[in-house]
Coordinates of C-alpha atoms in Angstrom, one line a residue:
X8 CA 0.0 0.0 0.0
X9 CA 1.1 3.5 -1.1
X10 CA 0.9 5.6 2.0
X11 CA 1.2 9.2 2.2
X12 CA 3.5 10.5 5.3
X13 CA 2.3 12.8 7.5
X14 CA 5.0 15.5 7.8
X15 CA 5.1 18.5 9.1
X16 CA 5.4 21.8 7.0
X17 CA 6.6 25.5 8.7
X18 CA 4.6 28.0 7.5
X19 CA 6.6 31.4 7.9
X20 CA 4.6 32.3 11.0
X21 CA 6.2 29.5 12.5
X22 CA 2.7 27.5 13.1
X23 CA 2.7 23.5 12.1
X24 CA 0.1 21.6 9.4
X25 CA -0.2 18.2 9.3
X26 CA -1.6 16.4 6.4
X27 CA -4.2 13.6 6.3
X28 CA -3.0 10.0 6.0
X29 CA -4.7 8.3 3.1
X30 CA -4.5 4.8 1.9
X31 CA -4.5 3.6 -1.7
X32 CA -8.0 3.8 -2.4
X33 CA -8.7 7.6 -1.3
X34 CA -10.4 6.1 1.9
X35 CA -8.3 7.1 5.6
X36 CA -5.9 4.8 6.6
X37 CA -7.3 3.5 10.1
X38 CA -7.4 0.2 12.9
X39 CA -10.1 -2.4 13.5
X40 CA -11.3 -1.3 17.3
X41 CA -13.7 -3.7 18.8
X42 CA -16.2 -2.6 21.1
X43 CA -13.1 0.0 22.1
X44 CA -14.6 3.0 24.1
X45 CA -13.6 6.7 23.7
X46 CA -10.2 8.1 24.1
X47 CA -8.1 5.4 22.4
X48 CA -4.7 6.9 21.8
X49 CA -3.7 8.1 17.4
X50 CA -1.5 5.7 17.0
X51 CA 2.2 6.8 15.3
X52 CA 1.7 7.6 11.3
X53 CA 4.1 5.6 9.0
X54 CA 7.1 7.0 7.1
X55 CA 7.5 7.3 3.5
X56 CA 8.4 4.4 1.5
X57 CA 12.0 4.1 1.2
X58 CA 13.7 5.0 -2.0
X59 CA 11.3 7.1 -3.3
X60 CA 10.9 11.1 -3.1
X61 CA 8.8 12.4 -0.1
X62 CA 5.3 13.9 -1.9
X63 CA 5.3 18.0 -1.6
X64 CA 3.4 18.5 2.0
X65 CA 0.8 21.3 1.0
X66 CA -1.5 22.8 4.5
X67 CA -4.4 20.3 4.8
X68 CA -5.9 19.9 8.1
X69 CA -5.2 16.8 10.3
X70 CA -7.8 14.5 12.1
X71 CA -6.7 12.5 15.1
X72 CA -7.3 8.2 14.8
X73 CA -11.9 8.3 15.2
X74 CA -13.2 7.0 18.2
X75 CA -15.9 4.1 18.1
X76 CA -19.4 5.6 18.6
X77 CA -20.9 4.9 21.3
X78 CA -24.3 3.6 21.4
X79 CA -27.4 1.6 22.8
X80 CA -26.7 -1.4 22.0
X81 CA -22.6 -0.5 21.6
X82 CA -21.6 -2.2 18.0
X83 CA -20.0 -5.0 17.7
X84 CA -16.9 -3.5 15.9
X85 CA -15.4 0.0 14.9
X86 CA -12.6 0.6 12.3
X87 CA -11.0 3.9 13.4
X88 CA -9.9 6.2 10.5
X89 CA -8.7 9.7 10.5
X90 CA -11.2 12.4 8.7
X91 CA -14.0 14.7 9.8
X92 CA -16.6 12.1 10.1
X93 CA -20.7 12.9 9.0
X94 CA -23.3 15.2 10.4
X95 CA -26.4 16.1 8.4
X96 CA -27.0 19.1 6.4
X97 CA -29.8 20.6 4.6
X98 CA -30.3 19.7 1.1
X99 CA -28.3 16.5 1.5
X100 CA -29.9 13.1 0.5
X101 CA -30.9 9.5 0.9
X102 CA -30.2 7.6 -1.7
X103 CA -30.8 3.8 -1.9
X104 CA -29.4 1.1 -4.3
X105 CA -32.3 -1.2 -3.7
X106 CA -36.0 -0.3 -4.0
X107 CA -36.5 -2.6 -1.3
X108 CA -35.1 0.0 0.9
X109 CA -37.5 2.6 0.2
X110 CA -39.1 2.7 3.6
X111 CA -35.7 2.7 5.6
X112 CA -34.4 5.4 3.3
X113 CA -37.6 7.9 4.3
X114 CA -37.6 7.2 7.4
X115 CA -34.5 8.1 8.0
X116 CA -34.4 11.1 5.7
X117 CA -37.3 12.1 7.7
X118 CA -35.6 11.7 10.8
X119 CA -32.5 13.8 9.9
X120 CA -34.1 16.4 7.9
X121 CA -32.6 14.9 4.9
X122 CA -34.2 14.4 1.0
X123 CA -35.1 11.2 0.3
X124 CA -34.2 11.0 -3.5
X125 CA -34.8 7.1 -4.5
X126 CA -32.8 5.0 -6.4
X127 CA -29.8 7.2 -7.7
X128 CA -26.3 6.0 -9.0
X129 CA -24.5 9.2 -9.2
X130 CA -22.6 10.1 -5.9
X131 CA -22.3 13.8 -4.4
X132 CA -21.3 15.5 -0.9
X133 CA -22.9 14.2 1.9
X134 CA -24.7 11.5 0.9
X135 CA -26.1 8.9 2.7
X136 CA -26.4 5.4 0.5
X137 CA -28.7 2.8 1.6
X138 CA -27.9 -0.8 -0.2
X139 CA -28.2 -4.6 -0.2
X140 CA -25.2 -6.6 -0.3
X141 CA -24.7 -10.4 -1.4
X142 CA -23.2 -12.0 1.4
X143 CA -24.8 -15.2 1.8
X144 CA -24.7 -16.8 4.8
X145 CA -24.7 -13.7 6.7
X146 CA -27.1 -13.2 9.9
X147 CA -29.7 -11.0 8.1
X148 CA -29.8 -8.7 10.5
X149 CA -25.7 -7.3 9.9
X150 CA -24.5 -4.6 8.5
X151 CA -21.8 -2.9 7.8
X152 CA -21.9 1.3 8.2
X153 CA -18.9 3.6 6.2
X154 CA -18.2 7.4 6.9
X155 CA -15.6 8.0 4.9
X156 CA -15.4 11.4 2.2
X157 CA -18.2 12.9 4.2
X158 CA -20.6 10.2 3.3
X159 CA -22.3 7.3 4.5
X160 CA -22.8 4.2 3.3
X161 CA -24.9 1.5 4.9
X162 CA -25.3 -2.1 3.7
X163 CA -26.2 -5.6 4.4
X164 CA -27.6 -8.6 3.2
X165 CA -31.4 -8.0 4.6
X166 CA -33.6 -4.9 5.3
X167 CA -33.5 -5.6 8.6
X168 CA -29.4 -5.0 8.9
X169 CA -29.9 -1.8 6.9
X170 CA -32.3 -1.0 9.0
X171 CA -30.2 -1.1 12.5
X172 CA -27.4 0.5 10.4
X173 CA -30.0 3.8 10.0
X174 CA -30.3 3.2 14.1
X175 CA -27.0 3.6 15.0
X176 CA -26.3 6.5 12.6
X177 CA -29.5 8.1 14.3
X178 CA -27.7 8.1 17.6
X179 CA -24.3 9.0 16.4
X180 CA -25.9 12.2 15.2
X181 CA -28.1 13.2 17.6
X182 CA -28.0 16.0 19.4
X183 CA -25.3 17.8 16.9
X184 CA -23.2 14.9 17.3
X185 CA -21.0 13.3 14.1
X186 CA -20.6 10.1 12.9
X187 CA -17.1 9.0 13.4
X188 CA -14.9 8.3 10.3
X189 CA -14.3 4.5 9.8
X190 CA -16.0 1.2 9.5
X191 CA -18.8 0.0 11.9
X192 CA -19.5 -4.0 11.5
X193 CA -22.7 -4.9 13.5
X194 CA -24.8 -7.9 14.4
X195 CA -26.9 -8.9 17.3
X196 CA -25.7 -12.3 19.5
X197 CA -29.1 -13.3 19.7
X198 CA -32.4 -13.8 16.9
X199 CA -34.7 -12.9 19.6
X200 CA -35.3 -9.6 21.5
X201 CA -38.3 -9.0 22.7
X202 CA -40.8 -6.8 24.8
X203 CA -44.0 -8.0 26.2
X204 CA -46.8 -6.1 27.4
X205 CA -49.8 -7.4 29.6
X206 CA -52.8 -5.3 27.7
X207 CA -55.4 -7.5 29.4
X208 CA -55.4 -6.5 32.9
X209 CA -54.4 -3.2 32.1
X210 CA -55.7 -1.3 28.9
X211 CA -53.2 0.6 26.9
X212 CA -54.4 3.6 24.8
X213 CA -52.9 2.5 21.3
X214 CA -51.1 5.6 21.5
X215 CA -48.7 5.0 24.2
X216 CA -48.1 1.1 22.5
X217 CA -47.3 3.1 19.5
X218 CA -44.4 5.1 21.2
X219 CA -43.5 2.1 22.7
X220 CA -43.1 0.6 18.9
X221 CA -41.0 3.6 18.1
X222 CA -38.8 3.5 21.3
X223 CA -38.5 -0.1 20.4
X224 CA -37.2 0.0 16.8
X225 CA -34.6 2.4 17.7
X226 CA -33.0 0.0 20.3
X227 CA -33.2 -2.5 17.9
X228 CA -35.6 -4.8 19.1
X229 CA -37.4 -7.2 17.2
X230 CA -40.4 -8.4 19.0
X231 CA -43.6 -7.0 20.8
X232 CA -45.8 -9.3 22.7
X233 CA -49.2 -8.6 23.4
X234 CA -50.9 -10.5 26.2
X235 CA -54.8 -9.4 25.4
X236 CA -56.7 -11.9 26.9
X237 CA -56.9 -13.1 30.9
X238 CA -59.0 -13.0 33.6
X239 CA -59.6 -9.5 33.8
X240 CA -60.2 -8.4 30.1
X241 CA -60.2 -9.4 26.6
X242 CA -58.8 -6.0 24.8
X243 CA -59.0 -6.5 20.9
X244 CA -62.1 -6.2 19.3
X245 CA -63.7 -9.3 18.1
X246 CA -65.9 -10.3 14.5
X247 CA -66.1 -14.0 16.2
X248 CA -67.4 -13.3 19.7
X249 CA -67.8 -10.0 20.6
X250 CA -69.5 -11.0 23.4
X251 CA -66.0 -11.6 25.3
X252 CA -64.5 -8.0 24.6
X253 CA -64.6 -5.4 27.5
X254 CA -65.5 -2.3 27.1
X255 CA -61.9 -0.6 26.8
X256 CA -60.1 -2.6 23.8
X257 CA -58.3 -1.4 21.1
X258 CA -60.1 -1.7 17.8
X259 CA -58.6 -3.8 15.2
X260 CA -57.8 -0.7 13.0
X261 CA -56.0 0.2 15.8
X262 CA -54.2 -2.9 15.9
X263 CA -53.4 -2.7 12.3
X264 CA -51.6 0.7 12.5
X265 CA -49.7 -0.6 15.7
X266 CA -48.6 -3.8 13.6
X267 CA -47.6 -1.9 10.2
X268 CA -45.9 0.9 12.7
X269 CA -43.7 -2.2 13.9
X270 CA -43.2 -3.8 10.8
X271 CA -41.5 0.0 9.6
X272 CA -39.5 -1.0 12.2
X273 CA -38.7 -4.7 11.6
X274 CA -40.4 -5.8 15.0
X275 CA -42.8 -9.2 14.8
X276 CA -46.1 -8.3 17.2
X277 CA -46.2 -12.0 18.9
X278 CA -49.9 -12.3 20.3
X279 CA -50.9 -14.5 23.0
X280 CA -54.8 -15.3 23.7
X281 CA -53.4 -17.7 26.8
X282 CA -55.1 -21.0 27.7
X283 CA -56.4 -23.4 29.2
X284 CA -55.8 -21.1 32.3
X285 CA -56.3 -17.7 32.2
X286 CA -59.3 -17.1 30.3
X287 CA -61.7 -15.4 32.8
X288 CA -62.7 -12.9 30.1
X289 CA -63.7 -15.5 27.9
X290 CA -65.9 -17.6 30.6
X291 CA -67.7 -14.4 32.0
X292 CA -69.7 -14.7 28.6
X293 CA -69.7 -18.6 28.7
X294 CA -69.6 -19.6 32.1
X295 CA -71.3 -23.1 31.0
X296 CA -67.8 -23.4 30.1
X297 CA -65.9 -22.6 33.4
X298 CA -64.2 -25.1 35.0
X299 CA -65.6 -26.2 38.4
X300 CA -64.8 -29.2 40.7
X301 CA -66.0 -32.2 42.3
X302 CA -68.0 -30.3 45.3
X303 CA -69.1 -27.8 42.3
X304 CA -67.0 -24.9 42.7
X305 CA -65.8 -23.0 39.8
X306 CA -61.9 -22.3 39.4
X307 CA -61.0 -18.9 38.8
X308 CA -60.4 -18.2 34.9
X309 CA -60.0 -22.5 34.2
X310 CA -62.0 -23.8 30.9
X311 CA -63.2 -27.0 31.1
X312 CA -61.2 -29.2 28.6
X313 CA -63.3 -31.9 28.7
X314 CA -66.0 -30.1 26.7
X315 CA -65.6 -29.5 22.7
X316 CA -67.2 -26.2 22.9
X317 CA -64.5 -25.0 25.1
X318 CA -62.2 -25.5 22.2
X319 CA -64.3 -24.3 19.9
X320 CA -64.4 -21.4 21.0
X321 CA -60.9 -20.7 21.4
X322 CA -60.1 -22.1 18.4
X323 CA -62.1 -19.6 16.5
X324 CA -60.5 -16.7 18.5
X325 CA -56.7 -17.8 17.4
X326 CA -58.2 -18.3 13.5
X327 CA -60.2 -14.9 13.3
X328 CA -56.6 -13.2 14.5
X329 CA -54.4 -14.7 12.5
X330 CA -54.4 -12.2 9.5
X331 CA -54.1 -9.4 12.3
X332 CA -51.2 -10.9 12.7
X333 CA -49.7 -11.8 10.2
X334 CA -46.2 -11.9 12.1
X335 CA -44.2 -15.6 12.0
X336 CA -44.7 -16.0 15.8
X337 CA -47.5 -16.9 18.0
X338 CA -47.5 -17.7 22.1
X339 CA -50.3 -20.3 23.0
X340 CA -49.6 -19.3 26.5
X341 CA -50.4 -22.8 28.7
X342 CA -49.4 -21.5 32.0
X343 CA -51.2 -21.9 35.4
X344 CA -54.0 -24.1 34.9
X345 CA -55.4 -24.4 37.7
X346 CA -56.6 -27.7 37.4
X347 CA -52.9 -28.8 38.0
X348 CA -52.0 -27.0 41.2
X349 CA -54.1 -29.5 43.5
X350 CA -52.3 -32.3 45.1
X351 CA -54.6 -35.2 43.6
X352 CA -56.6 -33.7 39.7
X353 CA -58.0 -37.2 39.1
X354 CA -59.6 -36.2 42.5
X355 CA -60.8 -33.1 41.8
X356 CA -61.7 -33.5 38.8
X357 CA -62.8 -36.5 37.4
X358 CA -64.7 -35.2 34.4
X359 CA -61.0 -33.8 33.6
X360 CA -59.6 -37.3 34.3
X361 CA -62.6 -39.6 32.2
X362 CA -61.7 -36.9 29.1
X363 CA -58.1 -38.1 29.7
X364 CA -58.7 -41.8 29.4
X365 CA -60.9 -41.6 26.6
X366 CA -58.5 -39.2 24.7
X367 CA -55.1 -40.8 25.5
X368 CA -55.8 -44.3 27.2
X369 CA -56.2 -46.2 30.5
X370 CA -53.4 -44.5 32.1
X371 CA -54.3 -41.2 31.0
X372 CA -53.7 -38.0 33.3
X373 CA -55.0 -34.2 33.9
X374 CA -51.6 -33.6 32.8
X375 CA -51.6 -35.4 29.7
X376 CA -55.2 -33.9 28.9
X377 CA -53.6 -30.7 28.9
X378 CA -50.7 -31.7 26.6
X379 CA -52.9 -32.8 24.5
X380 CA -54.9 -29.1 24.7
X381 CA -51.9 -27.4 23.8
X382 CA -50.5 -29.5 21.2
X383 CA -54.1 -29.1 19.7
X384 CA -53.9 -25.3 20.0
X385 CA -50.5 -25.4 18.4
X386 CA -51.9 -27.5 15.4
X387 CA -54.8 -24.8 15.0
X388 CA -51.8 -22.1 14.5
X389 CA -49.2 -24.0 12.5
X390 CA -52.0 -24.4 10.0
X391 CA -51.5 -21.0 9.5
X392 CA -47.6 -21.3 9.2
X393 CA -46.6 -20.3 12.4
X394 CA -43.9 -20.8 15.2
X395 CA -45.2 -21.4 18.7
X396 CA -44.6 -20.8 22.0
X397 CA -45.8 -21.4 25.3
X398 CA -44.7 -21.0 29.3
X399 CA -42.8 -23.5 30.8
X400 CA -45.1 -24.1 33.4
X401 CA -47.3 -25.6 30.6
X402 CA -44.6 -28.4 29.8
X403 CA -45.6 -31.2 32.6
X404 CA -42.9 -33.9 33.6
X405 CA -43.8 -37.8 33.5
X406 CA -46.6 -37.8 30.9
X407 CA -47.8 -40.3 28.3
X408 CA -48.5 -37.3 25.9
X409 CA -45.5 -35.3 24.9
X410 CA -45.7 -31.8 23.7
X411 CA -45.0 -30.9 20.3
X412 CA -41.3 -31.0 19.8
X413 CA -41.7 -27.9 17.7
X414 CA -43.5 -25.5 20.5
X415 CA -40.8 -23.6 21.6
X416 CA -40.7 -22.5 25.6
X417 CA -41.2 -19.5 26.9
X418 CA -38.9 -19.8 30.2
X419 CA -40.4 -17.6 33.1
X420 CA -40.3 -19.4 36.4
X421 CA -38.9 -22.1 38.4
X422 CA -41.3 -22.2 41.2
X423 CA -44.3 -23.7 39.9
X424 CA -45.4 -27.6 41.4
X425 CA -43.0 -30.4 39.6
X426 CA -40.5 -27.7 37.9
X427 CA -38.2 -28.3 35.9
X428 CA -35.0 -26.6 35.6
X429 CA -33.9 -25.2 32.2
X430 CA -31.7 -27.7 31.3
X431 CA -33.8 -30.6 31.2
X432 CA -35.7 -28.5 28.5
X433 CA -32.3 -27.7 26.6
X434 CA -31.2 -31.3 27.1
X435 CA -34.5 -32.3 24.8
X436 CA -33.6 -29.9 22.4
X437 CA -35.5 -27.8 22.5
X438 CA -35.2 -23.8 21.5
X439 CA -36.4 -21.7 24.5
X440 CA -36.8 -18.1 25.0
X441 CA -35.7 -16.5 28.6
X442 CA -38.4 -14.7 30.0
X443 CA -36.3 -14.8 33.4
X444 CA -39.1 -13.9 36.3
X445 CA -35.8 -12.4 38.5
X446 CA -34.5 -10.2 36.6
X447 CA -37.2 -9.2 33.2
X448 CA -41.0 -9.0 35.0
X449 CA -41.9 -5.6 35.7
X450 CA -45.0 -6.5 37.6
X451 CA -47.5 -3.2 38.7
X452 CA -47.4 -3.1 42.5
X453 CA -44.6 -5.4 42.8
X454 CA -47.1 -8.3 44.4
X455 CA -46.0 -11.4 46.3
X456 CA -42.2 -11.6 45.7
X457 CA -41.8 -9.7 42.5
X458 CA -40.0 -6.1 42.8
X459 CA -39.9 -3.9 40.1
X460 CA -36.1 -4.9 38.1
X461 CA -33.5 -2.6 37.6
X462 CA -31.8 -1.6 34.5
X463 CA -28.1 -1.9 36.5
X464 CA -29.0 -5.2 37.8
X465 CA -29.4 -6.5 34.4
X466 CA -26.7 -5.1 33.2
X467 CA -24.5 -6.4 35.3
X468 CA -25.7 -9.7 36.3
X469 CA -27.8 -10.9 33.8
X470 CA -27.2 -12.4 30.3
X471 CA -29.6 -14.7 27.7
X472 CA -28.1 -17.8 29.7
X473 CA -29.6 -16.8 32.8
X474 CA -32.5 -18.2 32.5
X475 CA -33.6 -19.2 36.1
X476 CA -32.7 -17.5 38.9
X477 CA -29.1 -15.8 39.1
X478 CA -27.2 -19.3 37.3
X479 CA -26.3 -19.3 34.0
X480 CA -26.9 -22.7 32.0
X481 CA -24.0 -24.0 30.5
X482 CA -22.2 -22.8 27.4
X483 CA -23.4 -25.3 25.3
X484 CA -26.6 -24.7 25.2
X485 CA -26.3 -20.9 23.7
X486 CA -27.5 -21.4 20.5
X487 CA -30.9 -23.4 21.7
X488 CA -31.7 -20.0 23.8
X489 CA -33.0 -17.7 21.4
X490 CA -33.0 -14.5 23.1
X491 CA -35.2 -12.8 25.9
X492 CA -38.2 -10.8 26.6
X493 CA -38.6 -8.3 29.2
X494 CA -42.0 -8.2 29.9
X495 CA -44.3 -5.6 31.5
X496 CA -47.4 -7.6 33.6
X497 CA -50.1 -5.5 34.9
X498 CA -51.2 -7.8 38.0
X499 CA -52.7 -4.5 40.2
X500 CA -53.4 -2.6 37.2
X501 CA -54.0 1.0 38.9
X502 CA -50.7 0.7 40.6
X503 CA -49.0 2.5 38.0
X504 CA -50.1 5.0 35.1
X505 CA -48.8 4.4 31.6
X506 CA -46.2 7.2 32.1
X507 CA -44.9 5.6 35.3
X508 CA -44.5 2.1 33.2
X509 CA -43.0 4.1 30.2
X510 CA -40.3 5.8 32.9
X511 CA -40.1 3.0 35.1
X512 CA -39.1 0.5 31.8
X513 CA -36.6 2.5 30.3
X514 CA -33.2 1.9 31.7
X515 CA -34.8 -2.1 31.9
X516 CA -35.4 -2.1 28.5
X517 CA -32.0 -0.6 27.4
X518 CA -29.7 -2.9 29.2
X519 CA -31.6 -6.2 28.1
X520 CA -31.3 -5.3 24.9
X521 CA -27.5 -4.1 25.5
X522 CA -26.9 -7.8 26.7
X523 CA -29.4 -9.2 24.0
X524 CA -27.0 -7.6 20.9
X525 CA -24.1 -8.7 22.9
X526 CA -23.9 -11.2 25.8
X527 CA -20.3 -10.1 26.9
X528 CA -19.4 -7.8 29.7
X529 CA -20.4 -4.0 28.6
X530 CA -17.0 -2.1 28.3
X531 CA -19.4 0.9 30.0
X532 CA -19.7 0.9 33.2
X533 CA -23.1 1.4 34.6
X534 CA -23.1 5.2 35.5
X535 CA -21.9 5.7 31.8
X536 CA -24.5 3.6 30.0
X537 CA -26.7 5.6 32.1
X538 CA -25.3 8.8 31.2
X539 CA -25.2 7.7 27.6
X540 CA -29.0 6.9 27.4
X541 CA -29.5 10.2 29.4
X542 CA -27.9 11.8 26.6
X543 CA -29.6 10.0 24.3
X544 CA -33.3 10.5 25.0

């Protein structure tokens, strides 16, 4: 490589220039930091080749070695190069290489008070190029960010990676800030990252879900669950049976716009209508349906799953909201049935326990009636093409009827009768998805044991393989954990107003997905994350 020395020239004032280093293709000569913080030291510029003449020095300014930006989530990787780096400036464009990108080049555009101009291939001052790349085999999610000749150039292999790319230049420049010179490389550790929100006991005006969607994308998560049907509501409307719909719900044009807002943003809107448990809403319409007892009494929000109309019912509720949906992913839920939490169900429930023998055989349990339920449910979705999930505490130990290999598990709890400890589901094979009760439920009024979680806590304690309690599974079960959800449950709804769970979740949500994009330890410490998403905001 040709390399241009940096001398010094003295002017007749006596005051020193320095020029700029350049490589052999016009771009600044620079070193690969990774996840390096501020204030690495400009490392010593190289001589001139030997032999051959030293170029005429003219004045050009001189830029010290760039700094990696910092961010939330920090990138993976920073290329430091010397040069003035990118801010925006009116009358300076968009452009994309790829139609596809047509929605990621406005919104950014918008964002930065830039022109969106389309698909261009001429090249001026300033620019900002959006454009697809060819790497196959690449997690579609990279990309790859330039600032070099005061412009920008994002790419990757998937609109998704361009789209994070647009994220982290949004931060770099905001507030008057510039986006160092050099090479960003990015990708997240993990496929999932997710944020759930309990819109059943609590209503959510779709306004404040909406900035939530918004906050979301530019954090670079890629999942919303919405919990809309428990005990206490059922908050979407309904064509099927509107007689299970409370009064406040959000309509499903309302739904729409909050499911094409997050699709702008490359997040998935998982639903969950949770059974057999959990479907109080549901029964106070039907209460033929409720679940009740040997001595007669009814258990609080339990179906009865020895009758066909109970899954009738909610099998026309998961197919009239599938094209609301029309995400990849879908939670069953399966947790708490309450039919299971009594020392002897054959006992209490025999109806329960003659549906089991006719269903599965002699030996037949509550338990395997219930696998059965959910592997139903799961069939009802998949017809529909897509993934499932459901709570660990809906996976029962010792029965003849297994669940679905495929239904992934959503791992929230350990403490539930007969639990099983993460590995034994890893050990199956199976993919799971930490939901860790410790350290991601935000529960209003902090009930029973729960207290509200901290954002240093996770930060520094926490990581995708913690997935019960404060231990980490083994290392060689990473790739079976998908990623995590913190999750906002609204268990004494009036605790909180929806600006005390918007304050209350932001420093949570910013360090799970810090340690979602990258498991390792931050090189921040906490009071400077903090100060960073302070500055942020």
């Amino acid at each position: 490589m040709l390399i241009v020395a940096v001398v010094v020239v003295t002017v007749a004032a006596g005051v020193s220039l320095g020029l700029l280093a350049t490589g052999d293709d016009g771009g600044p000569a620079g070193s690969e930091q990774r996840r390096t913080a501020p204030g690495t030291s400009e490392a010593a510029s190289p001589s001139a080749p030997q032999g051959r003449p030293s170029p005429t020095p003219s004045p050009t300014r001189s830029y010290p070695l760039s700094q990696a930006p910092r961010t939330i989530p920090a990138v993976r990787s920073h290329t430091a190069a010397r040069g003035p780096g990118w801010r925006p400036a009116q009358g300076e464009r968009v452009v994309v290489s790829d139609g596809e990108l047509a929605d990621e080049g406005r919104l950014i555009a918008g964002e930065l008070g830039l022109t969106y101009a389309g698909e261009k291939d001429d090249v001026r001052a300033g620019d900002v190029r959006l454009a697809l790349n060819d790497d196959e085999g690449a997690d579609p999610e990279s990309y790859t960010m330039t600032v070099r000749g005061g412009r920008v150039t994002i790419s990757g292999p998937g609109e998704a990676g361009v789209f994070y790319g647009t994220r982290t230049l949004k931060q770099e420049v905001h507030g008057g800030g510039t986006a160092p010179e050099g090479v960003v490389r990015d990708e997240p550790a993990k496929p999932v990252r997710g944020f759930m929100l309990d819109i059943a006991r609590k209503h959510f005006t779709a306004d404040w879900i909406e900035d939530r969607v918004r906050e979301l994308g530019d954090l670079k998560f890629n999942q919303l669950g919405l919990h809309f049907s428990d005990d206490q509501g059922f908050r979407i409307e309904s064509d099927s049976h509107p007689e299970v719909v409370s009064r406040q719900h959000l309509t499903k044009a309302q739904v729409r716009k909050i499911v094409q807002l997050a699709a702008s943003r490359h997040i998935t809107v998982v639903p969950e209508i949770d059974s057999p448990g959990h479907l109080g809403a549901v029964i106070a319409a039907h209460p033929d349906l409720q679940l009740r007892n040997v001595r007669g009494v009814a258990t609080r929000g339990a179906i009865d799953i020895s009758k066909g109309e109970s899954a009738e019912i909610v099998d026309d509720l998961l197919n009239e909201y599938v094209d609301l949906f029309p995400g990849s992913q879908w939670h069953l839920g399966g947790d708490e049935y309450q039919a299971l939490v009594v020392s002897d169900p054959e006992a209490s429930y025999p109806q329960l326990a003659t549906a089991a023998r006719e269903a599965h055989g002699a030996g037949a349990t509550v338990a395997d009636l219930a696998t059965g339920w959910l592997n139903d449910r799961a069939d009802t979705v998949r017809a529909h093409d897509r993934t499932v999930r459901a709570w660990n505490d809906g996976f029962f130990r010792d029965t003849s009827v297994q669940p679905d290999k495929e239904i992934q598990v959503a791992y929230w709890t350990g403490k539930e009768i007969g639990a099983r400890v993460p590995v034994e589901y890893l050990r199956a094979g199976r993919e799971l998805i930490n939901y860790n009760d410790e350290f991601l439920y935000y529960v209003l009024g902090e009930p029973q044991t729960f207290v509200y979680p901290t954002g240093e806590r996770i930060y520094e304690q926490w990581t995708p393989r913690v997935v019960r309690g404060t231990v980490a599974v083994p290392g060689t079960y990473d790739d079976q954990i998908l990623g995590g959800s913190f999750a906002v449950w609204c268990d004494l709804a009036n605790a909180q107003t929806q600006a005390q769970v918007a304050a209350g979740i932001r420093m949570p949500l910013r360090a799970t997905v810090q340690k979602l994009w990258d498991a390792g330890r931050p090189e921040l410490s906490w009071a400077e994350f903090r100060a960073l998403a302070d500055r942020l905001s």
